[in-house]
Amino acid sequence: MSHEEFFEEISKAIIDLEEEKAMELAKKAIDNKMNVLEVIEKGFGIAIRRLGELWDAGEYFLPELMMGGLIVKKSIDLLLPHLDKEKDKFQLGKAVVATIEGDVHSIGKTIVATMLSAFGFQVYDLGEDVPPDKIIEEALEKEVDIIGVSSLLTTTMMGQKKLIELLKERGIRDKFKVILGGAPITKNWADECGADGYAPTAMEAVDLAKSLIGKGE
Ligand code: B12
């Protein structure tokens, strides 16, 4: 089976909500020493986007969405410890990554955190539903270069802006590069918030983070 066919099979297992099959394929990817990042981006990333489309089209409802999200999270958790340990050899910088307060969408944020970590950043993943104050405290304590904030709901996007305002109020805006993301986020919104950048995908988030700390190609 080619890699492309394998990614398609994983996508199909998730879209069909077949948890056992998805976990089995994740294990197979580990056993066959496949590139874990590629499996996450191409297999799981694409499948969950398709779940979103099915929801948009009214073909899937909340239970299916939740089930799909859970299968993806479980499978990614299985894959994460098997990331290439090469990354320990170098370090580009540090980052905190979180989904903003009021928002429980964690999948895209986790993929971004995973990718940043795989490409040489030391990442502190604060999880989801995290208040701006808490993100700032962690950023200060861990002395990070980058703060990455995810928001998937139009109702929680304002939290991203609030975080940047709080940084300004505290006179520490210049200490960090703030990058924003999540399905409803646009470059315009990032500009309006006064962020340092926005990226539509995890891979582009890596390029953005690298270029912001002067380590881009
Ligand atoms: C899975 C899912 C869920 C799961 C989440 C499971 C989990 N643990 O994450 C569950 C079922 C829990 C859920 C709940 C809800 N959901 Co929901 N959900 C989705 C769905 C289908 C997919 C989201 C996803 O994971 N996408 C796949 C990932 C890989 O993509 P991504 O998150 O966009 O991330 C990529 C990029 O955006 C970027 N990125 C992401 N974060 C960051 C951060 C940085 C710094 C950077 C640079 C880049 C970046 O890189 C990522 C990888 O490439 C979307 C539909 C959609 N089209 O997005 C709806 C969607 C986001 N949900 C929606 C809604 C309304 C809800 C609920 C309010 C439903 C309800 N009535 O209860 C609740 C919200 C509860 C809450 N308080 O947060 C709406 C939001 C509408 C809106 N405009 O606000 C959407 C758009 C569905 C819809 N069309 O109506 N949901």
Tab-separated table of C-alpha atoms and ligand atoms in Angstrom:
chain	number	residue	atom	x	y	z
A	1	MET	CA	0.000	0.000	0.000
A	2	SER	CA	1.423	3.441	-0.901
A	3	HIS	CA	1.667	6.165	1.722
A	4	GLU	CA	-1.082	8.131	-0.032
A	5	GLU	CA	-3.381	5.092	0.136
A	6	PHE	CA	-2.507	4.672	3.824
A	7	PHE	CA	-3.418	8.322	4.584
A	8	GLU	CA	-6.685	7.831	2.721
A	9	GLU	CA	-7.451	4.721	4.750
A	10	ILE	CA	-6.877	6.614	8.017
A	11	SER	CA	-9.055	9.495	6.814
A	12	LYS	CA	-11.794	7.055	5.863
A	13	ALA	CA	-11.674	5.274	9.242
A	14	ILE	CA	-12.179	8.603	11.031
A	15	ILE	CA	-14.883	9.881	8.714
A	16	ASP	CA	-16.727	6.559	9.131
A	17	LEU	CA	-16.197	6.945	12.927
A	18	GLU	CA	-14.428	3.593	13.187
A	19	GLU	CA	-12.360	4.096	16.322
A	20	GLU	CA	-10.774	0.641	16.445
A	21	LYS	CA	-9.673	0.825	12.820
A	22	ALA	CA	-8.188	4.319	13.281
A	23	MET	CA	-6.207	3.228	16.354
A	24	GLU	CA	-5.057	0.090	14.543
A	25	LEU	CA	-3.790	2.194	11.627
A	26	ALA	CA	-2.036	4.598	14.003
A	27	LYS	CA	-0.265	1.606	15.561
A	28	LYS	CA	0.616	0.320	12.097
A	29	ALA	CA	2.162	3.702	11.259
A	30	ILE	CA	4.320	3.417	14.384
A	31	ASP	CA	5.309	-0.203	13.651
A	32	ASN	CA	6.243	0.713	10.079
A	33	LYS	CA	8.253	3.712	11.337
A	34	MET	CA	6.321	6.108	9.141
A	35	ASN	CA	6.858	9.858	9.438
A	36	VAL	CA	4.511	10.634	12.334
A	37	LEU	CA	4.103	14.295	11.371
A	38	GLU	CA	3.076	13.391	7.866
A	39	VAL	CA	0.565	10.866	9.218
A	40	ILE	CA	-0.938	13.526	11.527
A	41	GLU	CA	-1.091	16.269	8.899
A	42	LYS	CA	-2.214	14.128	5.943
A	43	GLY	CA	-4.294	11.427	7.635
A	44	PHE	CA	-5.940	13.055	10.641
A	45	GLY	CA	-5.870	16.729	9.634
A	46	ILE	CA	-7.644	16.061	6.381
A	47	ALA	CA	-10.196	13.715	7.935
A	48	ILE	CA	-11.274	16.147	10.614
A	49	ARG	CA	-11.628	18.909	8.050
A	50	ARG	CA	-13.923	16.566	6.101
A	51	LEU	CA	-15.941	15.966	9.297
A	52	GLY	CA	-16.402	19.737	9.457
A	53	GLU	CA	-17.678	19.802	5.902
A	54	LEU	CA	-20.154	17.015	6.675
A	55	TRP	CA	-21.365	19.061	9.655
A	56	ASP	CA	-21.664	22.163	7.466
A	57	ALA	CA	-23.661	20.145	4.921
A	58	GLY	CA	-26.025	18.959	7.675
A	59	GLU	CA	-25.028	15.311	7.154
A	60	TYR	CA	-23.323	14.935	10.546
A	61	PHE	CA	-24.643	16.188	13.894
A	62	LEU	CA	-22.998	16.925	17.243
A	63	PRO	CA	-22.610	13.286	18.403
A	64	GLU	CA	-20.753	12.444	15.162
A	65	LEU	CA	-18.579	15.569	15.503
A	66	MET	CA	-17.709	14.678	19.074
A	67	MET	CA	-16.981	11.075	18.206
A	68	GLY	CA	-14.764	12.109	15.282
A	69	GLY	CA	-12.903	14.617	17.459
A	70	LEU	CA	-12.367	12.001	20.142
A	71	ILE	CA	-11.018	9.406	17.698
A	72	VAL	CA	-8.563	11.948	16.283
A	73	LYS	CA	-7.381	13.019	19.725
A	74	LYS	CA	-6.903	9.423	20.929
A	75	SER	CA	-4.990	8.453	17.794
A	76	ILE	CA	-2.754	11.537	17.904
A	77	ASP	CA	-2.028	10.884	21.597
A	78	LEU	CA	-0.880	7.426	20.577
A	79	LEU	CA	1.409	8.831	17.871
A	80	LEU	CA	2.939	11.759	19.764
A	81	PRO	CA	5.467	9.821	21.892
A	82	HIS	CA	6.859	8.405	18.649
A	83	LEU	CA	7.864	11.715	17.128
A	84	ASP	CA	11.364	11.712	15.735
A	85	LYS	CA	13.722	12.261	18.640
A	86	GLU	CA	16.065	14.132	16.274
A	87	LYS	CA	14.396	17.292	17.511
A	88	ASP	CA	16.269	16.983	20.823
A	89	LYS	CA	19.463	17.831	18.992
A	90	PHE	CA	18.596	21.431	18.277
A	91	GLN	CA	16.416	24.144	19.650
A	92	LEU	CA	15.159	27.171	17.779
A	93	GLY	CA	13.227	28.810	20.590
A	94	LYS	CA	10.408	28.378	23.067
A	95	ALA	CA	6.658	28.733	22.602
A	96	VAL	CA	3.466	28.513	24.616
A	97	VAL	CA	0.408	27.385	22.707
A	98	ALA	CA	-3.197	27.438	23.931
A	99	THR	CA	-6.803	27.552	22.845
A	100	ILE	CA	-8.392	30.672	24.244
A	101	GLU	CA	-10.848	30.885	27.144
A	102	GLY	CA	-14.363	29.587	26.459
A	103	ASP	CA	-13.222	27.429	23.560
A	104	VAL	CA	-12.705	23.669	23.859
A	105	HIS	CA	-11.499	22.997	20.299
A	106	SER	CA	-8.125	21.379	20.797
A	107	ILE	CA	-7.308	19.388	17.689
A	108	GLY	CA	-5.813	22.144	15.484
A	109	LYS	CA	-3.981	23.681	18.443
A	110	THR	CA	-2.490	20.288	19.317
A	111	ILE	CA	-1.357	19.772	15.720
A	112	VAL	CA	0.286	23.228	15.722
A	113	ALA	CA	2.012	22.474	19.054
A	114	THR	CA	3.152	19.103	17.703
A	115	MET	CA	4.548	20.600	14.502
A	116	LEU	CA	6.368	23.420	16.315
A	117	SER	CA	7.879	20.887	18.659
A	118	ALA	CA	8.895	18.577	15.822
A	119	PHE	CA	10.580	21.427	13.983
A	120	GLY	CA	12.767	22.523	16.870
A	121	PHE	CA	10.753	24.616	19.324
A	122	GLN	CA	10.366	23.739	22.971
A	123	VAL	CA	6.599	23.886	23.315
A	124	TYR	CA	4.441	24.297	26.391
A	125	ASP	CA	0.929	23.222	25.422
A	126	LEU	CA	-1.421	24.823	27.934
A	127	GLY	CA	-4.464	23.003	26.593
A	128	GLU	CA	-7.832	24.510	25.806
A	129	ASP	CA	-10.189	26.991	27.479
A	130	VAL	CA	-7.236	29.003	28.839
A	131	PRO	CA	-7.756	32.588	30.109
A	132	PRO	CA	-5.458	35.265	28.573
A	133	ASP	CA	-3.965	36.049	32.012
A	134	LYS	CA	-2.908	32.451	32.480
A	135	ILE	CA	-1.283	32.353	29.006
A	136	ILE	CA	0.707	35.505	29.842
A	137	GLU	CA	1.814	34.150	33.224
A	138	GLU	CA	3.096	30.951	31.618
A	139	ALA	CA	4.826	32.873	28.825
A	140	LEU	CA	6.659	35.004	31.378
A	141	GLU	CA	7.540	32.091	33.608
A	142	LYS	CA	8.826	29.899	30.774
A	143	GLU	CA	10.533	32.885	29.087
A	144	VAL	CA	9.177	31.946	25.686
A	145	ASP	CA	9.770	33.693	22.357
A	146	ILE	CA	6.377	32.882	20.837
A	147	ILE	CA	2.794	32.905	22.115
A	148	GLY	CA	0.432	30.951	19.831
A	149	VAL	CA	-3.299	31.304	20.409
A	150	SER	CA	-6.014	29.277	18.757
A	151	SER	CA	-9.700	30.160	18.487
A	152	LEU	CA	-12.332	28.189	16.591
A	153	LEU	CA	-15.410	30.132	17.616
A	154	THR	CA	-16.387	33.601	16.477
A	155	THR	CA	-17.547	34.161	20.063
A	156	THR	CA	-14.099	33.464	21.545
A	157	MET	CA	-11.964	35.327	18.982
A	158	MET	CA	-12.155	38.473	21.107
A	159	GLY	CA	-10.026	36.696	23.711
A	160	GLN	CA	-7.078	36.800	21.296
A	161	LYS	CA	-7.393	40.574	21.072
A	162	LYS	CA	-7.762	40.829	24.838
A	163	LEU	CA	-4.513	38.922	25.343
A	164	ILE	CA	-2.594	41.408	23.190
A	165	GLU	CA	-4.236	44.347	24.968
A	166	LEU	CA	-3.206	42.871	28.319
A	167	LEU	CA	0.384	42.504	27.110
A	168	LYS	CA	0.352	46.176	26.079
A	169	GLU	CA	-1.190	47.296	29.388
A	170	ARG	CA	1.528	45.463	31.273
A	171	GLY	CA	4.237	47.024	29.090
A	172	ILE	CA	5.497	43.611	27.938
A	173	ARG	CA	4.136	43.467	24.381
A	174	ASP	CA	7.657	43.506	22.883
A	175	LYS	CA	8.800	40.521	24.921
A	176	PHE	CA	6.891	38.050	22.743
A	177	LYS	CA	5.885	37.356	19.155
A	178	VAL	CA	2.162	36.625	19.180
A	179	ILE	CA	0.724	34.401	16.460
A	180	LEU	CA	-2.949	33.638	15.945
A	181	GLY	CA	-4.827	30.817	14.245
A	182	GLY	CA	-7.977	28.720	14.066
A	183	ALA	CA	-10.586	28.243	11.354
A	184	PRO	CA	-12.310	31.681	11.579
A	185	ILE	CA	-9.068	33.646	11.918
A	186	THR	CA	-7.869	35.791	8.997
A	187	LYS	CA	-4.873	38.018	8.360
A	188	ASN	CA	-7.198	41.014	8.735
A	189	TRP	CA	-8.266	39.873	12.185
A	190	ALA	CA	-4.655	39.274	13.233
A	191	ASP	CA	-3.766	42.792	12.020
A	192	GLU	CA	-6.732	44.266	13.867
A	193	CYS	CA	-5.573	42.562	17.073
A	194	GLY	CA	-2.027	43.835	16.574
A	195	ALA	CA	-0.616	40.294	16.370
A	196	ASP	CA	2.745	39.519	14.792
A	197	GLY	CA	1.268	37.014	12.413
A	198	TYR	CA	-1.373	34.508	11.431
A	199	ALA	CA	-1.138	31.111	9.754
A	200	PRO	CA	-3.920	29.022	8.204
A	201	THR	CA	-2.182	25.649	8.709
A	202	ALA	CA	0.212	24.034	11.167
A	203	MET	CA	2.993	23.826	8.593
A	204	GLU	CA	2.670	27.531	7.832
A	205	ALA	CA	2.621	28.217	11.577
A	206	VAL	CA	6.068	26.616	11.775
A	207	ASP	CA	7.416	28.776	8.922
A	208	LEU	CA	5.882	31.872	10.502
A	209	ALA	CA	7.337	31.131	13.941
A	210	LYS	CA	10.769	30.501	12.446
A	211	SER	CA	10.748	33.709	10.418
A	212	LEU	CA	9.560	35.770	13.412
A	213	ILE	CA	12.550	34.706	15.481
A	214	GLY	CA	14.913	35.219	12.560
A	215	LYS	CA	15.461	31.513	11.882
A	216	GLY	CA	13.457	31.262	8.654
A	217	GLU	CA	14.959	30.046	5.403
B	1	B12	C1	-14.209	18.882	15.927
B	1	B12	C2	-15.143	20.020	16.221
B	1	B12	C3	-15.695	20.097	17.502
B	1	B12	C4	-15.318	19.135	18.620
B	1	B12	C5	-13.970	19.577	19.214
B	1	B12	C6	-13.152	18.411	19.731
B	1	B12	C7	-11.785	18.843	20.176
B	1	B12	N1	-11.316	18.224	21.232
B	1	B12	O1	-11.147	19.701	19.582
B	1	B12	C8	-16.521	19.345	19.614
B	1	B12	C9	-17.596	18.346	19.261
B	1	B12	C10	-16.185	19.225	21.099
B	1	B12	C11	-17.021	20.713	19.212
B	1	B12	C12	-17.784	21.510	20.033
B	1	B12	C13	-18.381	22.684	19.613
B	1	B12	N2	-18.345	23.226	18.376
B	1	B12	CO1	-17.148	22.606	16.992
B	1	B12	N3	-16.287	21.993	15.448
B	1	B12	C14	-15.464	21.001	15.227
B	1	B12	C15	-15.061	21.009	13.737
B	1	B12	C16	-15.934	19.944	13.031
B	1	B12	C17	-13.615	20.710	13.407
B	1	B12	C18	-12.589	21.572	14.149
B	1	B12	C19	-11.243	20.941	13.920
B	1	B12	O2	-10.709	20.274	14.802
B	1	B12	N4	-10.709	21.082	12.689
B	1	B12	C20	-9.475	20.404	12.248
B	1	B12	C21	-8.268	21.185	12.674
B	1	B12	C22	-6.994	20.452	12.206
B	1	B12	O3	-8.349	22.421	12.018
B	1	B12	P1	-8.247	23.814	12.790
B	1	B12	O4	-8.724	23.679	14.167
B	1	B12	O5	-8.815	24.857	11.919
B	1	B12	O6	-6.665	24.027	12.914
B	1	B12	C23	-5.806	24.264	11.821
B	1	B12	C24	-5.676	25.747	11.481
B	1	B12	O7	-6.789	26.523	11.818
B	1	B12	C25	-4.415	26.181	12.161
B	1	B12	N5	-4.463	26.617	13.577
B	1	B12	C26	-5.258	26.191	14.564
B	1	B12	N6	-4.928	26.767	15.715
B	1	B12	C27	-3.883	27.548	15.491
B	1	B12	C28	-3.140	28.367	16.337
B	1	B12	C29	-2.079	29.119	15.838
B	1	B12	C30	-1.284	29.973	16.755
B	1	B12	C31	-1.790	29.081	14.447
B	1	B12	C32	-0.700	29.918	13.890
B	1	B12	C33	-2.531	28.251	13.582
B	1	B12	C34	-3.562	27.499	14.114
B	1	B12	O8	-3.604	25.014	12.090
B	1	B12	C35	-4.420	23.863	12.303
B	1	B12	C36	-3.811	22.663	11.608
B	1	B12	O9	-3.526	22.901	10.247
B	1	B12	C37	-15.420	22.480	13.322
B	1	B12	C38	-15.780	22.701	11.854
B	1	B12	C39	-14.733	23.419	11.067
B	1	B12	N7	-15.038	23.542	9.804
B	1	B12	O10	-13.731	23.912	11.575
B	1	B12	C40	-16.572	22.803	14.271
B	1	B12	C41	-16.868	24.246	14.654
B	1	B12	C42	-15.574	24.996	14.935
B	1	B12	N8	-17.623	24.086	15.889
B	1	B12	C43	-18.596	24.939	16.006
B	1	B12	C44	-19.483	25.018	17.121
B	1	B12	C45	-20.623	26.014	17.006
B	1	B12	C46	-19.276	24.226	18.263
B	1	B12	C47	-20.114	24.249	19.544
B	1	B12	C48	-20.496	25.647	20.060
B	1	B12	C49	-21.337	23.380	19.295
B	1	B12	C50	-22.384	23.389	20.382
B	1	B12	N9	-23.502	23.956	20.009
B	1	B12	O11	-22.142	22.919	21.472
B	1	B12	C51	-19.175	23.538	20.543
B	1	B12	C52	-18.207	24.541	21.223
B	1	B12	C53	-17.929	24.287	22.637
B	1	B12	C54	-16.865	25.263	23.120
B	1	B12	N10	-17.172	25.998	24.163
B	1	B12	O12	-15.776	25.372	22.557
B	1	B12	C55	-18.663	25.888	14.819
B	1	B12	C56	-18.157	27.295	15.111
B	1	B12	C57	-19.024	28.345	14.473
B	1	B12	C58	-18.521	29.716	14.712
B	1	B12	N11	-18.464	30.460	13.649
B	1	B12	O13	-18.193	30.120	15.788
B	1	B12	C59	-17.852	25.081	13.739
B	1	B12	C60	-17.135	25.968	12.690
B	1	B12	C61	-18.877	24.144	13.029
B	1	B12	C62	-19.908	24.918	12.230
B	1	B12	N12	-19.741	25.034	10.945
B	1	B12	O14	-20.870	25.401	12.764
B	1	B12	N13	-16.622	21.015	17.933
